[in-house]
Amino acid sequence: MDLKYEKKNIHSTITEKEISMMKKYSKEYMKFLNEAKTEYLCVEYAIELLTKNNFVDINTLQEIKEGDKVYFINKEKSLYVAVIGKDALTCGVNIIGAHIDSPRLDIKPMPLYEKQNVALLKTQYYGGIKKYQWLAIPLAMHGVIYNEKNEKVVVSAGEEDDDFCFTITDLLPHLSRDQMKLSANEFIDPEKMSVLFGSIQDRTVKKDKIKENILKVLYRKYGIKEIDFARSEICFVPSFKAKYVGIDESLIGGYGQDDRVCAYSTLKAIVDIANKPDTVDRTMIAMIVDKEETGSYGNTSMSSLTFDMFMNRLINMSGEDADLLEIYFNSKMLSADVSTCVDPCYEEVSDIQNSNTLNCGVSLEKYTGSGGKYSSSDANASYMSEIMNLFDREKIVYQLGTLGKIEKGGGGTIAYILANKGVNVVDCGTPILSMHSPFEVASEADIYMTYKAYVEFFRMR
Ligand code: MN
Ligand code: MN
């Protein structure tokens, strides 16, 4: 009898067949990372994937019945997906929710200025970043902007290999003596994080020659004027592509894996199950939401009541006499967000026996938060047991993580928002290294195991 718990490394048991399935999955996943670097682009990608697999916009239907596959788009930046099961909604639904916003640099409402023969755009960072990591790297620009006719213009530049890109300058070491004395938190002034945007003059004008020329270029390319920046959502993200990391090609590096790795697994899982001929028992709900990185505030975040509206829509369209709160009470959820794993170079911030390790599977995290479990959603023991038994039964390799040593920092996910509604929730996602950096790293085996865990959760009774 095995009394002692020991972690398993996926590579100690993985079969050749699983490896080839995993490689195929990774290829598509990396393509997704490259194509969907903002929440707008993620939603677009998701709709394409769902449409290809016969999911329909819920607005096109009058009623829903067992086996129906629907989605609801919330302001182009978050998405709720449902596959209707055999059981009544009142029995509860199986929910997986991930977020699709990632740390990045947004532009300010009036960003353009010129100085020392260069045009620049002022930025404001979005989410928790280590500011120095975003300097002197190639950046791409993505977003939407509206013109005075209220027409939406999609902006995307800096992604193609033969395309131009953008960057933020950093001070040369030779003149950084004073700067290097400051703490890492202080030595980059966020007001100095302006993006290099151009340098050619418009010689027909007297002043602001470069700014004027940039405005001409922008008008030519996008039909926009300076004031239109105020009605835009434009951001800068790393322009480099996702790649295998390591001589054995076992890890995947790329921007925005927090939390697009779990968002992708969630979408793939619901689509793959929906493609099987048998219908599921419990209704499955997949969601990819916005604004987690800034605290889940706003109408596209998980806190938005739009999710309740979607659930009410399902009740009304199913013709069932159900109560939304009772559905929540009987529902189960995986909060699909990345966790950290022990960084081999910074072991001291982790409690090793309560931390994730690369290649040891999807992370099941009973609680997040910080210090005295503040702001955390702490899963009930009975629910932990239910999920652990499911994973054991279905041979899902998982590990039990926490977010570092108790007083070293901390963080949260969307878990508490659904838990507050009465849903049984636990955090479950891929462990990653260099979280919130421009190039986050995860194990390919853990990524694939995350997908498999989500498939089994969705199907659970
Ligand atoms: Mn996250
Ligand atoms: Mn995050």
CSV table of C-alpha atoms and ligand atoms in Angstrom, one decimal:
chain,number,residue,atom,x,y,z
A,1,MET,CA,0.0,0.0,0.0
A,2,ASP,CA,1.4,3.4,-1.0
A,3,LEU,CA,1.0,5.7,2.0
A,4,LYS,CA,3.4,8.3,0.8
A,5,TYR,CA,2.4,10.9,-1.8
A,6,GLU,CA,4.9,11.3,-4.6
A,7,LYS,CA,4.7,13.6,-7.5
A,8,LYS,CA,4.8,12.1,-11.0
A,9,ASN,CA,6.8,13.4,-13.9
A,10,ILE,CA,4.7,13.1,-17.1
A,11,HIS,CA,7.8,12.1,-19.0
A,12,SER,CA,8.3,9.0,-16.9
A,13,THR,CA,5.1,7.4,-18.2
A,14,ILE,CA,4.0,9.2,-21.4
A,15,THR,CA,3.6,6.9,-24.5
A,16,GLU,CA,4.7,7.5,-28.0
A,17,LYS,CA,1.1,7.9,-29.2
A,18,GLU,CA,0.5,10.6,-26.5
A,19,ILE,CA,3.7,12.4,-27.5
A,20,SER,CA,2.5,12.7,-31.1
A,21,MET,CA,-0.9,13.9,-30.0
A,22,MET,CA,0.8,16.4,-27.7
A,23,LYS,CA,3.1,17.7,-30.5
A,24,LYS,CA,0.1,18.2,-32.8
A,25,TYR,CA,-1.7,20.1,-30.0
A,26,SER,CA,1.3,22.3,-29.4
A,27,LYS,CA,1.6,23.3,-33.0
A,28,GLU,CA,-1.9,24.6,-33.1
A,29,TYR,CA,-1.5,26.2,-29.7
A,30,MET,CA,1.6,28.2,-30.7
A,31,LYS,CA,-0.3,29.4,-33.8
A,32,PHE,CA,-3.1,30.6,-31.5
A,33,LEU,CA,-0.5,32.4,-29.3
A,34,ASN,CA,0.9,34.2,-32.4
A,35,GLU,CA,-2.5,35.2,-33.8
A,36,ALA,CA,-4.4,36.1,-30.7
A,37,LYS,CA,-2.3,38.6,-28.6
A,38,THR,CA,-5.3,40.7,-27.4
A,39,GLU,CA,-8.7,39.9,-26.0
A,40,TYR,CA,-10.3,41.2,-29.2
A,41,LEU,CA,-8.2,38.8,-31.3
A,42,CYS,CA,-8.8,35.9,-28.9
A,43,VAL,CA,-12.6,36.3,-29.2
A,44,GLU,CA,-12.3,36.5,-33.0
A,45,TYR,CA,-10.2,33.4,-33.0
A,46,ALA,CA,-12.6,31.6,-30.7
A,47,ILE,CA,-15.7,32.5,-32.8
A,48,GLU,CA,-13.9,31.2,-35.9
A,49,LEU,CA,-13.1,27.9,-34.2
A,50,LEU,CA,-16.6,27.6,-32.8
A,51,THR,CA,-18.3,28.4,-36.0
A,52,LYS,CA,-16.2,25.9,-37.8
A,53,ASN,CA,-17.5,23.3,-35.3
A,54,ASN,CA,-21.1,24.2,-35.8
A,55,PHE,CA,-21.6,26.4,-32.7
A,56,VAL,CA,-24.1,29.2,-33.3
A,57,ASP,CA,-24.6,32.7,-31.9
A,58,ILE,CA,-27.4,32.3,-29.2
A,59,ASN,CA,-29.1,35.4,-30.7
A,60,THR,CA,-30.0,33.4,-33.8
A,61,LEU,CA,-32.1,30.9,-31.8
A,62,GLN,CA,-35.5,31.0,-30.3
A,63,GLU,CA,-35.1,28.1,-27.9
A,64,ILE,CA,-32.5,25.6,-26.9
A,65,LYS,CA,-32.5,21.9,-26.4
A,66,GLU,CA,-30.2,19.0,-25.5
A,67,GLY,CA,-27.2,18.9,-27.8
A,68,ASP,CA,-27.4,22.5,-28.9
A,69,LYS,CA,-24.0,24.4,-29.1
A,70,VAL,CA,-24.2,28.1,-28.6
A,71,TYR,CA,-22.1,31.1,-27.8
A,72,PHE,CA,-22.7,34.7,-26.6
A,73,ILE,CA,-20.3,37.5,-27.4
A,74,ASN,CA,-19.9,40.2,-24.8
A,75,LYS,CA,-18.8,43.4,-26.4
A,76,GLU,CA,-16.2,41.6,-28.5
A,77,LYS,CA,-13.9,41.1,-25.5
A,78,SER,CA,-15.4,38.2,-23.6
A,79,LEU,CA,-17.3,35.1,-24.7
A,80,TYR,CA,-19.6,32.6,-23.0
A,81,VAL,CA,-20.1,29.2,-24.7
A,82,ALA,CA,-22.6,26.4,-23.8
A,83,VAL,CA,-23.3,22.9,-24.9
A,84,ILE,CA,-26.7,21.8,-23.6
A,85,GLY,CA,-26.7,18.5,-21.7
A,86,LYS,CA,-29.3,15.9,-20.9
A,87,ASP,CA,-29.8,17.0,-17.3
A,88,ALA,CA,-32.0,19.9,-16.3
A,89,LEU,CA,-30.1,23.1,-15.7
A,90,THR,CA,-31.3,23.0,-12.1
A,91,CYS,CA,-29.0,20.1,-11.6
A,92,GLY,CA,-26.1,22.5,-12.1
A,93,VAL,CA,-23.7,23.0,-14.9
A,94,ASN,CA,-20.0,22.3,-15.4
A,95,ILE,CA,-18.1,25.6,-15.9
A,96,ILE,CA,-14.5,26.3,-17.0
A,97,GLY,CA,-13.5,29.9,-17.1
A,98,ALA,CA,-10.2,31.4,-18.2
A,99,HIS,CA,-9.1,35.0,-18.9
A,100,ILE,CA,-7.8,36.3,-22.2
A,101,ASP,CA,-6.3,39.7,-21.2
A,102,SER,CA,-2.6,39.7,-20.5
A,103,PRO,CA,-0.2,42.3,-19.2
A,104,ARG,CA,0.8,44.8,-21.9
A,105,LEU,CA,1.3,48.5,-22.6
A,106,ASP,CA,-1.9,50.5,-23.4
A,107,ILE,CA,-1.6,53.9,-25.0
A,108,LYS,CA,-2.8,57.0,-23.2
A,109,PRO,CA,-5.9,58.8,-24.5
A,110,MET,CA,-3.7,61.6,-26.1
A,111,PRO,CA,-0.5,59.7,-26.7
A,112,LEU,CA,1.3,61.4,-29.6
A,113,TYR,CA,4.2,63.9,-29.2
A,114,GLU,CA,7.5,64.7,-30.7
A,115,LYS,CA,10.8,65.4,-29.0
A,116,GLN,CA,14.5,65.4,-30.2
A,117,ASN,CA,13.5,64.6,-33.8
A,118,VAL,CA,11.4,61.6,-32.8
A,119,ALA,CA,7.7,61.0,-32.6
A,120,LEU,CA,6.6,58.9,-29.6
A,121,LEU,CA,3.4,57.5,-28.1
A,122,LYS,CA,2.8,57.7,-24.3
A,123,THR,CA,1.8,54.4,-22.8
A,124,GLN,CA,0.3,53.2,-19.5
A,125,TYR,CA,1.1,49.7,-18.4
A,126,TYR,CA,-1.9,47.3,-18.0
A,127,GLY,CA,-1.6,44.6,-15.4
A,128,GLY,CA,1.3,43.7,-13.1
A,129,ILE,CA,4.6,44.1,-15.0
A,130,LYS,CA,8.3,44.3,-14.2
A,131,LYS,CA,8.7,47.5,-16.2
A,132,TYR,CA,12.3,46.9,-17.2
A,133,GLN,CA,11.4,43.8,-19.1
A,134,TRP,CA,9.4,45.8,-21.6
A,135,LEU,CA,12.2,48.1,-22.8
A,136,ALA,CA,14.5,47.5,-25.8
A,137,ILE,CA,12.4,44.6,-27.2
A,138,PRO,CA,10.5,44.6,-30.5
A,139,LEU,CA,6.8,45.4,-30.0
A,140,ALA,CA,3.7,45.1,-32.1
A,141,MET,CA,0.7,47.3,-32.1
A,142,HIS,CA,-2.9,45.9,-31.9
A,143,GLY,CA,-6.3,47.3,-31.3
A,144,VAL,CA,-9.4,49.1,-32.5
A,145,ILE,CA,-10.0,52.8,-33.1
A,146,TYR,CA,-13.1,54.7,-34.1
A,147,ASN,CA,-13.2,57.6,-36.5
A,148,GLU,CA,-15.6,60.6,-36.4
A,149,LYS,CA,-18.1,58.7,-38.6
A,150,ASN,CA,-18.2,56.1,-35.8
A,151,GLU,CA,-16.6,53.5,-38.1
A,152,LYS,CA,-14.4,50.9,-36.4
A,153,VAL,CA,-10.8,50.6,-37.8
A,154,VAL,CA,-8.8,47.5,-36.8
A,155,VAL,CA,-5.1,48.3,-36.2
A,156,SER,CA,-2.4,45.6,-36.4
A,157,ALA,CA,1.3,46.3,-37.2
A,158,GLY,CA,4.6,44.7,-36.3
A,159,GLU,CA,3.8,41.0,-36.4
A,160,GLU,CA,5.1,40.0,-39.9
A,161,ASP,CA,8.7,39.0,-40.3
A,162,ASP,CA,9.3,41.5,-43.1
A,163,ASP,CA,7.1,44.2,-41.3
A,164,PHE,CA,8.4,47.0,-39.2
A,165,CYS,CA,8.0,47.0,-35.4
A,166,PHE,CA,8.1,49.4,-32.4
A,167,THR,CA,10.2,49.6,-29.3
A,168,ILE,CA,10.8,51.6,-26.1
A,169,THR,CA,14.3,52.8,-25.5
A,170,ASP,CA,16.4,52.0,-22.5
A,171,LEU,CA,19.3,54.1,-21.1
A,172,LEU,CA,22.8,53.0,-22.1
A,173,PRO,CA,24.8,51.4,-19.3
A,174,HIS,CA,27.5,54.1,-19.8
A,175,LEU,CA,25.1,56.8,-18.5
A,176,SER,CA,23.1,54.7,-16.1
A,177,ARG,CA,25.2,55.3,-12.9
A,178,ASP,CA,22.4,57.2,-11.1
A,179,GLN,CA,19.7,55.0,-12.4
A,180,MET,CA,21.4,51.8,-11.3
A,181,LYS,CA,21.4,53.0,-7.7
A,182,LEU,CA,17.6,53.0,-7.6
A,183,SER,CA,15.5,49.9,-6.6
A,184,ALA,CA,14.1,47.9,-9.5
A,185,ASN,CA,10.6,49.2,-8.8
A,186,GLU,CA,11.8,52.8,-9.1
A,187,PHE,CA,14.4,52.8,-11.8
A,188,ILE,CA,12.0,52.9,-14.7
A,189,ASP,CA,9.6,55.8,-14.6
A,190,PRO,CA,6.4,54.7,-16.3
A,191,GLU,CA,6.1,58.2,-17.7
A,192,LYS,CA,9.3,57.5,-19.7
A,193,MET,CA,7.9,54.4,-21.3
A,194,SER,CA,7.0,55.9,-24.6
A,195,VAL,CA,7.0,53.9,-27.8
A,196,LEU,CA,9.3,55.1,-30.7
A,197,PHE,CA,6.7,55.8,-33.4
A,198,GLY,CA,8.6,57.6,-36.3
A,199,SER,CA,11.1,60.2,-37.2
A,200,ILE,CA,10.5,61.7,-40.7
A,201,GLN,CA,9.5,65.4,-41.0
A,202,ASP,CA,6.7,67.0,-42.9
A,203,ARG,CA,8.7,69.8,-44.4
A,204,THR,CA,5.6,71.7,-45.6
A,205,VAL,CA,4.7,72.7,-42.0
A,206,LYS,CA,6.4,75.2,-39.6
A,207,LYS,CA,6.3,73.3,-36.2
A,208,ASP,CA,5.7,69.8,-34.9
A,209,LYS,CA,7.0,68.6,-38.3
A,210,ILE,CA,7.4,65.0,-37.3
A,211,LYS,CA,4.1,64.7,-35.4
A,212,GLU,CA,2.4,66.3,-38.4
A,213,ASN,CA,4.0,63.7,-40.7
A,214,ILE,CA,2.9,60.8,-38.4
A,215,LEU,CA,-0.7,62.1,-38.5
A,216,LYS,CA,-0.6,62.1,-42.3
A,217,VAL,CA,0.7,58.5,-42.3
A,218,LEU,CA,-2.0,57.5,-39.8
A,219,TYR,CA,-4.7,59.2,-41.9
A,220,ARG,CA,-3.4,57.6,-45.1
A,221,LYS,CA,-3.2,54.1,-43.5
A,222,TYR,CA,-6.3,54.1,-41.2
A,223,GLY,CA,-8.3,57.2,-42.0
A,224,ILE,CA,-7.9,58.5,-38.4
A,225,LYS,CA,-7.2,61.9,-36.8
A,226,GLU,CA,-5.3,62.7,-33.6
A,227,ILE,CA,-8.6,63.1,-31.6
A,228,ASP,CA,-9.6,59.5,-32.5
A,229,PHE,CA,-6.9,58.1,-30.2
A,230,ALA,CA,-9.3,59.1,-27.4
A,231,ARG,CA,-11.8,56.6,-28.9
A,232,SER,CA,-9.4,53.7,-29.3
A,233,GLU,CA,-8.1,50.6,-27.5
A,234,ILE,CA,-4.6,50.3,-28.8
A,235,CYS,CA,-1.9,48.4,-27.0
A,236,PHE,CA,1.7,47.3,-27.6
A,237,VAL,CA,2.7,43.7,-27.0
A,238,PRO,CA,5.9,41.7,-27.7
A,239,SER,CA,6.2,41.1,-31.4
A,240,PHE,CA,8.2,37.9,-31.3
A,241,LYS,CA,6.6,34.6,-32.0
A,242,ALA,CA,6.0,31.6,-29.7
A,243,LYS,CA,8.8,29.0,-29.9
A,244,TYR,CA,9.9,25.7,-28.4
A,245,VAL,CA,12.5,26.3,-25.7
A,246,GLY,CA,15.3,23.8,-24.8
A,247,ILE,CA,17.5,21.6,-26.9
A,248,ASP,CA,14.9,18.8,-26.4
A,249,GLU,CA,12.1,21.0,-27.5
A,250,SER,CA,10.1,20.2,-24.3
A,251,LEU,CA,9.1,23.7,-23.2
A,252,ILE,CA,7.1,26.4,-25.0
A,253,GLY,CA,7.9,30.1,-24.7
A,254,GLY,CA,5.7,32.9,-25.8
A,255,TYR,CA,3.8,36.1,-24.8
A,256,GLY,CA,0.5,36.0,-23.1
A,257,GLN,CA,0.4,32.4,-21.9
A,258,ASP,CA,-1.1,33.8,-18.7
A,259,ASP,CA,-3.9,33.0,-19.4
A,260,ARG,CA,-4.2,32.1,-23.0
A,261,VAL,CA,-2.8,28.7,-22.4
A,262,CYS,CA,-5.8,27.8,-20.2
A,263,ALA,CA,-8.2,29.8,-22.5
A,264,TYR,CA,-7.0,27.7,-25.5
A,265,SER,CA,-7.3,24.4,-23.5
A,266,THR,CA,-10.9,25.4,-22.4
A,267,LEU,CA,-12.0,26.1,-26.0
A,268,LYS,CA,-10.4,23.0,-27.4
A,269,ALA,CA,-11.9,20.9,-24.7
A,270,ILE,CA,-15.5,22.0,-25.2
A,271,VAL,CA,-15.2,21.9,-29.0
A,272,ASP,CA,-13.7,18.4,-29.0
A,273,ILE,CA,-16.4,17.0,-26.6
A,274,ALA,CA,-19.1,18.7,-28.6
A,275,ASN,CA,-17.8,16.9,-31.8
A,276,LYS,CA,-18.4,13.5,-30.2
A,277,PRO,CA,-21.7,11.8,-31.1
A,278,ASP,CA,-22.9,11.3,-27.5
A,279,THR,CA,-24.4,14.2,-25.7
A,280,VAL,CA,-23.2,15.1,-22.3
A,281,ASP,CA,-25.1,14.7,-19.0
A,282,ARG,CA,-24.5,18.1,-17.5
A,283,THR,CA,-24.6,21.4,-19.5
A,284,MET,CA,-21.0,22.6,-20.2
A,285,ILE,CA,-20.1,26.2,-20.0
A,286,ALA,CA,-16.8,27.6,-21.3
A,287,MET,CA,-15.9,31.2,-20.8
A,288,ILE,CA,-13.0,33.4,-21.8
A,289,VAL,CA,-13.2,36.8,-20.1
A,290,ASP,CA,-11.4,40.1,-20.0
A,291,LYS,CA,-9.9,42.4,-17.3
A,292,GLU,CA,-8.7,39.7,-14.9
A,293,GLU,CA,-5.2,41.3,-14.8
A,294,THR,CA,-6.6,44.6,-13.5
A,295,GLY,CA,-8.9,43.0,-10.8
A,296,SER,CA,-11.9,41.8,-12.8
A,297,TYR,CA,-13.7,45.1,-12.8
A,298,GLY,CA,-15.9,46.3,-15.7
A,299,ASN,CA,-18.5,45.0,-18.2
A,300,THR,CA,-16.3,42.5,-19.9
A,301,SER,CA,-14.8,41.1,-16.8
A,302,MET,CA,-16.0,38.0,-14.9
A,303,SER,CA,-17.7,40.3,-12.3
A,304,SER,CA,-20.0,41.6,-15.0
A,305,LEU,CA,-23.6,40.7,-14.6
A,306,THR,CA,-23.7,39.9,-18.3
A,307,PHE,CA,-22.8,36.4,-17.3
A,308,ASP,CA,-25.9,36.1,-15.2
A,309,MET,CA,-27.9,37.5,-18.1
A,310,PHE,CA,-26.5,34.8,-20.4
A,311,MET,CA,-27.4,32.1,-17.8
A,312,ASN,CA,-30.9,33.6,-17.5
A,313,ARG,CA,-31.1,33.5,-21.3
A,314,LEU,CA,-30.3,29.7,-21.2
A,315,ILE,CA,-33.1,29.2,-18.6
A,316,ASN,CA,-35.7,31.1,-20.6
A,317,MET,CA,-34.8,29.5,-23.9
A,318,SER,CA,-34.8,26.0,-22.4
A,319,GLY,CA,-38.3,26.5,-21.2
A,320,GLU,CA,-37.3,25.1,-17.8
A,321,ASP,CA,-38.7,26.5,-14.6
A,322,ALA,CA,-35.4,27.0,-12.9
A,323,ASP,CA,-33.9,29.5,-10.5
A,324,LEU,CA,-30.5,31.0,-11.4
A,325,LEU,CA,-29.2,30.9,-7.9
A,326,GLU,CA,-30.1,27.3,-7.5
A,327,ILE,CA,-28.3,26.5,-10.7
A,328,TYR,CA,-25.2,28.2,-9.3
A,329,PHE,CA,-25.6,26.4,-6.0
A,330,ASN,CA,-25.5,23.0,-7.9
A,331,SER,CA,-22.7,23.9,-10.3
A,332,LYS,CA,-19.1,23.0,-10.5
A,333,MET,CA,-16.3,25.1,-11.8
A,334,LEU,CA,-12.6,25.0,-12.7
A,335,SER,CA,-11.1,28.4,-12.6
A,336,ALA,CA,-8.7,27.9,-15.4
A,337,ASP,CA,-5.7,30.1,-14.7
A,338,VAL,CA,-2.0,29.6,-14.8
A,339,SER,CA,0.0,29.1,-11.6
A,340,THR,CA,3.6,29.5,-10.9
A,341,CYS,CA,6.1,26.7,-10.7
A,342,VAL,CA,9.4,26.6,-8.8
A,343,ASP,CA,11.9,28.7,-10.6
A,344,PRO,CA,15.2,26.7,-10.4
A,345,CYS,CA,17.1,30.0,-10.0
A,346,TYR,CA,14.8,31.5,-7.4
A,347,GLU,CA,13.8,28.5,-5.2
A,348,GLU,CA,13.8,30.7,-2.1
A,349,VAL,CA,10.4,32.3,-2.8
A,350,SER,CA,8.6,28.9,-3.0
A,351,ASP,CA,7.6,26.4,-0.4
A,352,ILE,CA,8.9,23.5,-2.4
A,353,GLN,CA,6.6,20.7,-1.1
A,354,ASN,CA,3.6,23.0,-1.8
A,355,SER,CA,4.7,24.2,-5.2
A,356,ASN,CA,4.4,23.1,-8.8
A,357,THR,CA,7.3,21.7,-10.7
A,358,LEU,CA,7.7,21.7,-14.5
A,359,ASN,CA,6.5,18.5,-16.2
A,360,CYS,CA,4.6,17.3,-13.2
A,361,GLY,CA,1.1,18.0,-14.6
A,362,VAL,CA,-1.7,20.4,-14.3
A,363,SER,CA,-1.8,22.4,-11.1
A,364,LEU,CA,-4.7,22.0,-8.7
A,365,GLU,CA,-4.6,25.0,-6.4
A,366,LYS,CA,-6.9,24.8,-3.3
A,367,TYR,CA,-6.6,28.5,-2.7
A,368,THR,CA,-4.8,31.6,-4.0
A,369,GLY,CA,-4.7,35.0,-2.3
A,370,SER,CA,-1.9,36.2,-0.1
A,371,GLY,CA,-0.9,36.3,3.6
A,372,GLY,CA,-3.7,35.1,5.8
A,373,LYS,CA,-5.6,33.8,2.7
A,374,TYR,CA,-6.9,37.3,2.0
A,375,SER,CA,-9.0,37.7,-1.1
A,376,SER,CA,-8.8,34.0,-1.8
A,377,SER,CA,-11.4,31.5,-2.9
A,378,ASP,CA,-10.6,28.4,-0.8
A,379,ALA,CA,-12.1,25.3,-2.3
A,380,ASN,CA,-14.1,23.0,0.1
A,381,ALA,CA,-12.4,19.7,1.1
A,382,SER,CA,-15.4,17.8,-0.4
A,383,TYR,CA,-15.0,19.5,-3.7
A,384,MET,CA,-11.2,19.0,-3.7
A,385,SER,CA,-11.9,15.3,-3.1
A,386,GLU,CA,-14.4,15.1,-6.0
A,387,ILE,CA,-11.9,16.7,-8.5
A,388,MET,CA,-8.9,14.6,-7.2
A,389,ASN,CA,-10.9,11.4,-7.5
A,390,LEU,CA,-11.9,12.4,-11.0
A,391,PHE,CA,-8.3,13.1,-12.0
A,392,ASP,CA,-7.1,9.9,-10.5
A,393,ARG,CA,-9.7,7.8,-12.2
A,394,GLU,CA,-9.1,9.4,-15.6
A,395,LYS,CA,-5.2,9.2,-15.2
A,396,ILE,CA,-4.8,13.0,-15.2
A,397,VAL,CA,-1.4,13.9,-13.9
A,398,TYR,CA,-1.8,16.8,-11.5
A,399,GLN,CA,0.1,18.5,-8.7
A,400,LEU,CA,-0.8,20.6,-5.7
A,401,GLY,CA,0.4,24.1,-6.0
A,402,THR,CA,0.4,27.3,-3.9
A,403,LEU,CA,1.5,30.7,-5.1
A,404,GLY,CA,4.9,30.9,-3.4
A,405,LYS,CA,5.8,31.4,0.3
A,406,ILE,CA,3.0,32.9,2.4
A,407,GLU,CA,4.4,36.4,2.7
A,408,LYS,CA,6.4,36.7,-0.4
A,409,GLY,CA,3.6,38.1,-2.4
A,410,GLY,CA,0.5,36.5,-3.8
A,411,GLY,CA,-2.2,36.8,-6.4
A,412,GLY,CA,-5.8,35.9,-7.4
A,413,THR,CA,-7.9,34.6,-10.2
A,414,ILE,CA,-11.6,34.8,-11.2
A,415,ALA,CA,-12.4,31.8,-8.9
A,416,TYR,CA,-13.8,33.9,-6.0
A,417,ILE,CA,-16.4,35.6,-8.3
A,418,LEU,CA,-18.2,32.4,-9.1
A,419,ALA,CA,-17.6,31.1,-5.6
A,420,ASN,CA,-19.4,34.2,-4.3
A,421,LYS,CA,-22.4,33.1,-6.4
A,422,GLY,CA,-22.5,29.7,-4.7
A,423,VAL,CA,-20.6,27.6,-7.3
A,424,ASN,CA,-18.1,25.0,-6.1
A,425,VAL,CA,-14.8,26.3,-7.5
A,426,VAL,CA,-11.2,25.3,-7.5
A,427,ASP,CA,-8.2,26.8,-9.4
A,428,CYS,CA,-6.8,24.4,-12.0
A,429,GLY,CA,-4.3,25.5,-14.7
A,430,THR,CA,-0.9,25.2,-16.3
A,431,PRO,CA,2.2,26.1,-14.2
A,432,ILE,CA,4.4,28.6,-15.9
A,433,LEU,CA,7.8,30.3,-15.5
A,434,SER,CA,8.5,34.0,-16.0
A,435,MET,CA,4.9,34.9,-15.5
A,436,HIS,CA,3.8,38.3,-16.8
A,437,SER,CA,7.1,38.7,-18.7
A,438,PRO,CA,7.1,39.3,-22.5
A,439,PHE,CA,8.2,35.6,-22.9
A,440,GLU,CA,6.5,33.2,-20.5
A,441,VAL,CA,7.6,29.6,-20.4
A,442,ALA,CA,5.5,26.4,-19.8
A,443,SER,CA,6.1,22.7,-20.2
A,444,GLU,CA,4.5,21.2,-23.3
A,445,ALA,CA,3.5,18.1,-21.3
A,446,ASP,CA,1.8,20.2,-18.6
A,447,ILE,CA,-0.1,22.2,-21.3
A,448,TYR,CA,-1.4,19.0,-22.9
A,449,MET,CA,-2.3,17.6,-19.5
A,450,THR,CA,-4.3,20.8,-18.8
A,451,TYR,CA,-6.3,20.2,-21.9
A,452,LYS,CA,-7.0,16.5,-20.9
A,453,ALA,CA,-8.0,17.6,-17.4
A,454,TYR,CA,-10.5,20.1,-18.8
A,455,VAL,CA,-12.0,17.4,-21.1
A,456,GLU,CA,-12.6,15.1,-18.1
A,457,PHE,CA,-14.0,17.9,-16.0
A,458,PHE,CA,-16.5,19.0,-18.6
A,459,ARG,CA,-17.8,15.4,-18.9
A,460,MET,CA,-18.0,14.7,-15.2
A,461,ARG,CA,-21.4,13.9,-13.8
B,1,MN,MN,-3.9,34.7,-14.9
B,2,MN,MN,-1.8,37.2,-14.5
